[in-house]
Short mmCIF file of C-alpha atoms and ligand atoms in Angstrom, two decimals:
data_model
loop_
_atom_site.label_atom_id
_atom_site.label_comp_id
_atom_site.label_asym_id
_atom_site.label_seq_id
_atom_site.Cartn_x
_atom_site.Cartn_y
_atom_site.Cartn_z
CA UNK A 1 0.00 0.00 0.00
CA UNK A 2 1.17 3.52 -0.74
CA UNK A 3 2.02 5.89 2.07
CA UNK A 4 -0.61 8.61 2.24
CA UNK A 5 0.40 10.62 5.28
CA UNK A 6 3.94 11.06 6.53
CA UNK A 7 4.56 13.11 9.67
CA UNK A 8 8.19 13.55 10.68
CA UNK A 9 9.64 14.98 13.88
CA UNK A 10 6.61 17.20 14.40
CA UNK A 11 6.91 19.71 17.21
CA UNK A 12 4.45 22.35 18.34
CA UNK A 13 5.34 24.78 21.08
CA UNK A 14 2.73 27.18 22.43
CA UNK A 15 3.48 30.32 24.37
CA UNK A 16 6.56 32.43 24.95
CA UNK A 17 9.60 32.15 27.19
CA UNK A 18 8.60 31.45 30.76
CA UNK A 19 5.22 29.89 29.88
CA UNK A 20 5.98 27.37 27.19
CA UNK A 21 3.90 24.24 26.43
CA UNK A 22 5.38 21.54 24.23
CA UNK A 23 2.08 20.25 22.89
CA UNK A 24 3.87 18.00 20.36
CA UNK A 25 7.40 16.85 20.88
CA UNK A 26 8.97 14.99 17.95
CA UNK A 27 6.02 12.97 16.62
CA UNK A 28 6.61 10.54 13.74
CA UNK A 29 3.53 8.99 12.18
CA UNK A 30 2.87 7.30 8.88
CA UNK A 31 -0.47 6.21 7.39
CA UNK A 32 -0.91 4.06 4.34
CA UNK A 33 -3.83 4.69 2.01
CA UNK A 34 -6.88 2.83 3.30
CA UNK A 35 -5.85 2.72 6.96
CA UNK A 36 -8.18 3.51 9.87
CA UNK A 37 -6.13 4.84 12.75
CA UNK A 38 -7.13 6.14 16.17
CA UNK A 39 -5.17 8.56 18.34
CA UNK A 40 -5.67 8.15 22.06
CA UNK A 41 -4.25 9.93 25.05
CA UNK A 42 -5.20 11.73 28.22
CA UNK A 43 -6.61 15.21 28.10
CA UNK A 44 -3.82 17.62 27.20
CA UNK A 45 -1.60 14.96 25.60
CA UNK A 46 -1.59 16.75 22.24
CA UNK A 47 -4.24 14.85 20.25
CA UNK A 48 -6.10 17.88 18.95
CA UNK A 49 -2.88 19.76 18.26
CA UNK A 50 -1.65 16.85 16.12
CA UNK A 51 -4.90 16.70 14.18
CA UNK A 52 -5.02 20.48 13.76
CA UNK A 53 -1.47 20.53 12.38
CA UNK A 54 -2.31 17.79 9.89
CA UNK A 55 -5.55 19.54 8.93
CA UNK A 56 -3.55 22.78 8.42
CA UNK A 57 -5.74 24.63 10.95
CA UNK A 58 -2.64 25.07 13.10
CA UNK A 59 1.01 25.52 12.08
CA UNK A 60 3.68 23.31 13.60
CA UNK A 61 6.77 24.88 15.16
CA UNK A 62 9.01 22.46 13.28
CA UNK A 63 8.90 19.15 11.46
CA UNK A 64 7.33 17.94 8.26
CA UNK A 65 3.86 16.79 7.20
CA UNK A 66 3.35 15.28 3.76
CA UNK A 67 0.13 14.07 2.17
CA UNK A 68 0.76 12.09 -1.01
CA UNK A 69 4.26 13.48 -1.06
CA UNK A 70 3.10 17.11 -0.89
CA UNK A 71 4.61 19.12 1.96
CA UNK A 72 1.85 20.93 3.86
CA UNK A 73 3.89 23.11 6.15
CA UNK A 74 5.00 25.26 3.22
CA UNK A 75 1.54 25.80 1.72
CA UNK A 76 0.09 29.30 1.95
CA UNK A 77 -2.94 31.23 0.76
CA UNK A 78 -4.84 29.80 -2.16
CA UNK A 79 -2.76 26.64 -2.45
CA UNK A 80 -3.55 25.89 1.19
CA UNK A 81 -7.29 26.51 0.77
CA UNK A 82 -7.38 24.35 -2.33
CA UNK A 83 -5.50 21.56 -0.60
CA UNK A 84 -7.93 21.63 2.33
CA UNK A 85 -11.01 21.59 0.13
CA UNK A 86 -9.87 18.96 -2.31
CA UNK A 87 -7.86 16.56 -0.24
CA UNK A 88 -9.20 16.64 3.32
CA UNK A 89 -12.49 15.95 5.07
CA UNK A 90 -13.14 17.07 8.66
CA UNK A 91 -15.54 15.80 11.29
CA UNK A 92 -15.57 17.73 14.56
CA UNK A 93 -17.19 17.06 17.90
CA UNK A 94 -19.80 19.76 17.46
CA UNK A 95 -20.66 19.21 13.90
CA UNK A 96 -20.92 22.81 12.63
CA UNK A 97 -23.82 22.28 10.26
CA UNK A 98 -25.29 25.50 8.91
CA UNK A 99 -28.68 26.01 10.59
CA UNK A 100 -30.28 27.79 7.66
CA UNK A 101 -29.52 24.99 5.19
CA UNK A 102 -31.16 21.58 4.87
CA UNK A 103 -29.12 18.41 5.27
CA UNK A 104 -28.97 18.13 1.50
CA UNK A 105 -27.69 21.69 1.14
CA UNK A 106 -25.17 21.26 3.95
CA UNK A 107 -23.72 18.16 2.30
CA UNK A 108 -23.89 19.66 -1.20
CA UNK A 109 -22.06 22.82 -0.17
CA UNK A 110 -18.59 21.34 -0.29
CA UNK A 111 -19.28 19.98 -3.79
CA UNK A 112 -20.62 23.34 -4.99
CA UNK A 113 -17.47 25.03 -3.75
CA UNK A 114 -15.47 22.57 -5.85
CA UNK A 115 -17.72 23.49 -8.83
CA UNK A 116 -19.06 19.99 -9.25
CA UNK A 117 -21.76 19.94 -11.99
CA UNK A 118 -25.28 20.14 -10.51
CA UNK A 119 -26.38 16.82 -11.99
CA UNK A 120 -23.53 15.05 -10.24
CA UNK A 121 -24.16 16.83 -6.96
CA UNK A 122 -27.58 15.28 -6.46
CA UNK A 123 -26.30 11.76 -7.13
CA UNK A 124 -23.27 12.13 -4.91
CA UNK A 125 -25.20 13.66 -2.00
CA UNK A 126 -27.91 11.00 -2.14
CA UNK A 127 -25.43 8.17 -2.39
CA UNK A 128 -23.35 9.48 0.52
CA UNK A 129 -26.42 10.12 2.68
CA UNK A 130 -27.58 6.56 1.99
CA UNK A 131 -24.19 5.23 3.05
CA UNK A 132 -24.46 7.07 6.35
CA UNK A 133 -28.07 6.05 6.92
CA UNK A 134 -29.59 9.53 6.65
CA UNK A 135 -31.18 9.17 3.21
CA UNK A 136 -34.57 10.14 4.67
CA UNK A 137 -33.24 13.28 6.39
CA UNK A 138 -32.09 15.20 3.34
CA UNK A 139 -34.97 17.72 3.38
CA UNK A 140 -34.64 18.40 7.10
CA UNK A 141 -32.96 21.33 8.78
CA UNK A 142 -30.41 20.58 11.51
CA UNK A 143 -32.89 21.42 14.32
CA UNK A 144 -35.26 18.78 12.92
CA UNK A 145 -32.64 16.02 13.22
CA UNK A 146 -31.35 14.14 16.26
CA UNK A 147 -27.77 14.73 17.45
CA UNK A 148 -26.72 11.43 15.91
CA UNK A 149 -28.30 12.28 12.56
CA UNK A 150 -26.63 15.69 12.59
CA UNK A 151 -23.27 14.10 13.26
CA UNK A 152 -23.76 11.60 10.42
CA UNK A 153 -24.77 14.52 8.22
CA UNK A 154 -21.48 16.21 9.16
CA UNK A 155 -19.68 12.97 8.30
CA UNK A 156 -21.48 12.89 4.93
CA UNK A 157 -20.37 16.46 4.30
CA UNK A 158 -16.80 15.51 5.13
CA UNK A 159 -16.64 12.56 2.74
CA UNK A 160 -18.88 13.59 -0.14
CA UNK A 161 -15.90 15.15 -1.90
CA UNK A 162 -14.04 11.82 -1.61
CA UNK A 163 -11.08 13.32 0.24
CA UNK A 164 -7.79 11.48 0.40
CA UNK A 165 -7.79 11.77 4.18
CA UNK A 166 -10.68 12.04 6.64
CA UNK A 167 -9.76 13.70 9.95
CA UNK A 168 -12.10 13.34 12.91
CA UNK A 169 -11.65 14.92 16.35
CA UNK A 170 -13.80 13.19 18.99
CA UNK A 171 -16.61 12.67 16.47
CA UNK A 172 -18.64 10.67 19.00
CA UNK A 173 -17.85 12.98 21.91
CA UNK A 174 -21.25 14.64 22.01
CA UNK A 175 -23.33 11.57 21.13
CA UNK A 176 -25.27 9.05 23.21
CA UNK A 177 -23.96 5.50 22.99
CA UNK A 178 -26.46 4.31 20.38
CA UNK A 179 -25.72 7.20 18.02
CA UNK A 180 -21.99 6.74 18.62
CA UNK A 181 -22.18 3.12 17.61
CA UNK A 182 -24.13 3.95 14.49
CA UNK A 183 -21.60 6.60 13.43
CA UNK A 184 -18.67 4.28 14.17
CA UNK A 185 -20.29 1.47 12.22
CA UNK A 186 -20.71 3.82 9.26
CA UNK A 187 -17.10 4.99 9.48
CA UNK A 188 -15.99 1.36 9.41
CA UNK A 189 -18.06 0.73 6.28
CA UNK A 190 -16.55 3.83 4.74
CA UNK A 191 -13.09 2.55 5.47
CA UNK A 192 -13.69 -1.06 4.47
CA UNK A 193 -15.88 -0.63 1.42
CA UNK A 194 -14.77 2.75 0.12
CA UNK A 195 -11.14 2.52 1.10
CA UNK A 196 -11.37 5.87 2.93
CA UNK A 197 -8.28 6.67 4.98
CA UNK A 198 -9.39 7.85 8.42
CA UNK A 199 -7.45 9.39 11.28
CA UNK A 200 -9.64 9.76 14.36
CA UNK A 201 -8.86 11.32 17.73
CA UNK A 202 -10.71 9.87 20.67
CA UNK A 203 -10.30 9.53 24.40
CA UNK A 204 -12.80 6.68 24.41
CA UNK A 205 -11.53 3.09 24.44
CA UNK A 206 -14.61 1.65 22.74
CA UNK A 207 -14.38 4.15 19.92
CA UNK A 208 -10.66 3.44 19.54
CA UNK A 209 -11.33 -0.29 19.36
CA UNK A 210 -13.24 0.27 16.10
CA UNK A 211 -10.00 1.40 14.42
CA UNK A 212 -7.42 -0.90 12.86
CA UNK A 213 -4.51 0.70 14.65
CA UNK A 214 -4.27 2.93 17.69
CA UNK A 215 -1.48 5.38 18.46
CA UNK A 216 -1.11 6.54 22.07
CA UNK A 217 0.14 10.02 22.84
CA UNK A 218 1.58 11.10 26.15
CA UNK A 219 2.97 14.58 26.80
CA UNK A 220 3.17 15.24 23.07
CA UNK A 221 5.10 12.05 22.28
CA UNK A 222 4.02 8.69 20.87
CA UNK A 223 4.59 6.17 23.59
CA UNK A 224 2.77 3.08 22.27
CA UNK A 225 0.99 1.71 19.22
CA UNK A 226 -1.38 -1.22 18.93
CA UNK A 227 -2.51 -3.04 15.85
CA UNK A 228 -5.81 -4.90 15.57
CA UNK A 229 -4.71 -8.05 13.84
CA UNK A 230 -7.19 -10.83 13.39
CA UNK A 231 -9.98 -8.33 13.48
CA UNK A 232 -11.78 -9.10 16.73
CA UNK A 233 -12.92 -5.78 18.17
CA UNK A 234 -13.49 -7.03 21.68
CA UNK A 235 -10.00 -8.51 21.99
CA UNK A 236 -8.61 -5.23 20.68
CA UNK A 237 -10.64 -3.32 23.24
CA UNK A 238 -9.00 -5.39 26.02
CA UNK A 239 -5.54 -4.65 24.60
CA UNK A 240 -6.35 -0.95 24.56
CA UNK A 241 -7.57 -1.08 28.16
CA UNK A 242 -4.27 -2.68 29.18
CA UNK A 243 -2.28 0.21 27.74
CA UNK A 244 -4.65 2.71 29.32
CA UNK A 245 -4.15 0.97 32.67
CA UNK A 246 -0.37 1.16 32.24
CA UNK A 247 -0.76 4.87 31.81
CA UNK A 248 -2.53 4.93 35.12
CA UNK A 249 -4.18 7.94 36.71
CA UNK A 250 -3.39 10.26 33.84
CA UNK A 251 -5.83 8.50 31.61
CA UNK A 252 -8.62 7.86 34.05
CA UNK A 253 -10.98 9.95 31.98
CA UNK A 254 -10.74 7.28 29.28
CA UNK A 255 -12.39 4.54 31.30
N1 ADP B 301 -3.83 27.60 21.56
C1 ADP B 301 -3.13 27.12 22.60
N2 ADP B 301 -2.36 27.95 23.36
C2 ADP B 301 -1.63 27.49 24.39
N3 ADP B 301 -1.60 26.19 24.77
C3 ADP B 301 -2.35 25.32 24.07
C4 ADP B 301 -3.15 25.73 22.96
N4 ADP B 301 -3.78 24.65 22.45
C5 ADP B 301 -3.40 23.61 23.21
N5 ADP B 301 -2.54 24.01 24.17
C6 ADP B 301 -1.88 23.13 25.18
O1 ADP B 301 -1.23 22.09 24.49
C7 ADP B 301 -1.39 20.86 25.17
C8 ADP B 301 -2.07 19.84 24.25
O2 ADP B 301 -3.41 20.27 24.02
P1 ADP B 301 -4.41 19.46 23.07
O3 ADP B 301 -3.73 19.14 21.81
O4 ADP B 301 -5.67 20.24 23.00
O5 ADP B 301 -4.65 18.12 23.91
P2 ADP B 301 -5.78 17.00 23.79
O6 ADP B 301 -6.56 17.23 22.54
O7 ADP B 301 -5.04 15.72 23.82
O8 ADP B 301 -6.62 17.15 25.02
C9 ADP B 301 -2.18 21.18 26.44
O9 ADP B 301 -1.26 21.36 27.48
C10 ADP B 301 -2.88 22.46 26.08
O10 ADP B 301 -3.13 23.21 27.24
MG1 MG B 302 -8.66 17.52 22.15
#
């Protein structure tokens, strides 16, 4: 498989002399196309910072980030905007749907921005909504949908452009357990059947156990990685819990 994402020696320092936080401290991470990887760690371990650097929302202090061989840290202005729109899909904890647009319009927006022909837009939106199990919500406004449906709508918006890399920060964080499971199940289908490459931050062990590989961050450094070989989610969950236990008190919020 081809390497899709290559992060090398990534460091992010916040603040000035006297009050400095090393949010990321020499992170190396590589994702092949088609992987589904989770990032776990206690609160403050640098998960969001890592995702924000990869999504170009934040700028690293030093280090390199390449997607398909293209260096992101040097991109500016229009090239950066284009890269974000064409190559990346984002799913956040609070899903940021536009209240004045229907689900259909929210999902279609990213395609319109890319100047996709109107005839294609309808097909793509309907197909993606179907995949995420919200085919019957397309005419609804966000306030007419449940939290879980809104989050799946946000996921549809993130993937409708078929981005090379889907980045998700605590996508199940605001959902009840049933809606979380539904979203996770859909993300797995997306990964397995569509070959979507997904990098997902979570502090939740169940959510992490749905990934194929989990990277653990501690104080801005990678301190462990687990791979789900064989495929059994429950066995993987137990492995994850063991690492979390090793980490001890720091990661109590995970359990
Ligand atoms: N904009 C910022 N300014 C200063 N410090 C920050 C900023 N963002 C994050 N940090 C600090 O960087 C560290 C990592 O934060 P973050 O990446 O949000 O952790 P996580 O997502 O794992 O909870 C924390 O110590 C946090 O306080
Ligand atoms: Mg965070």
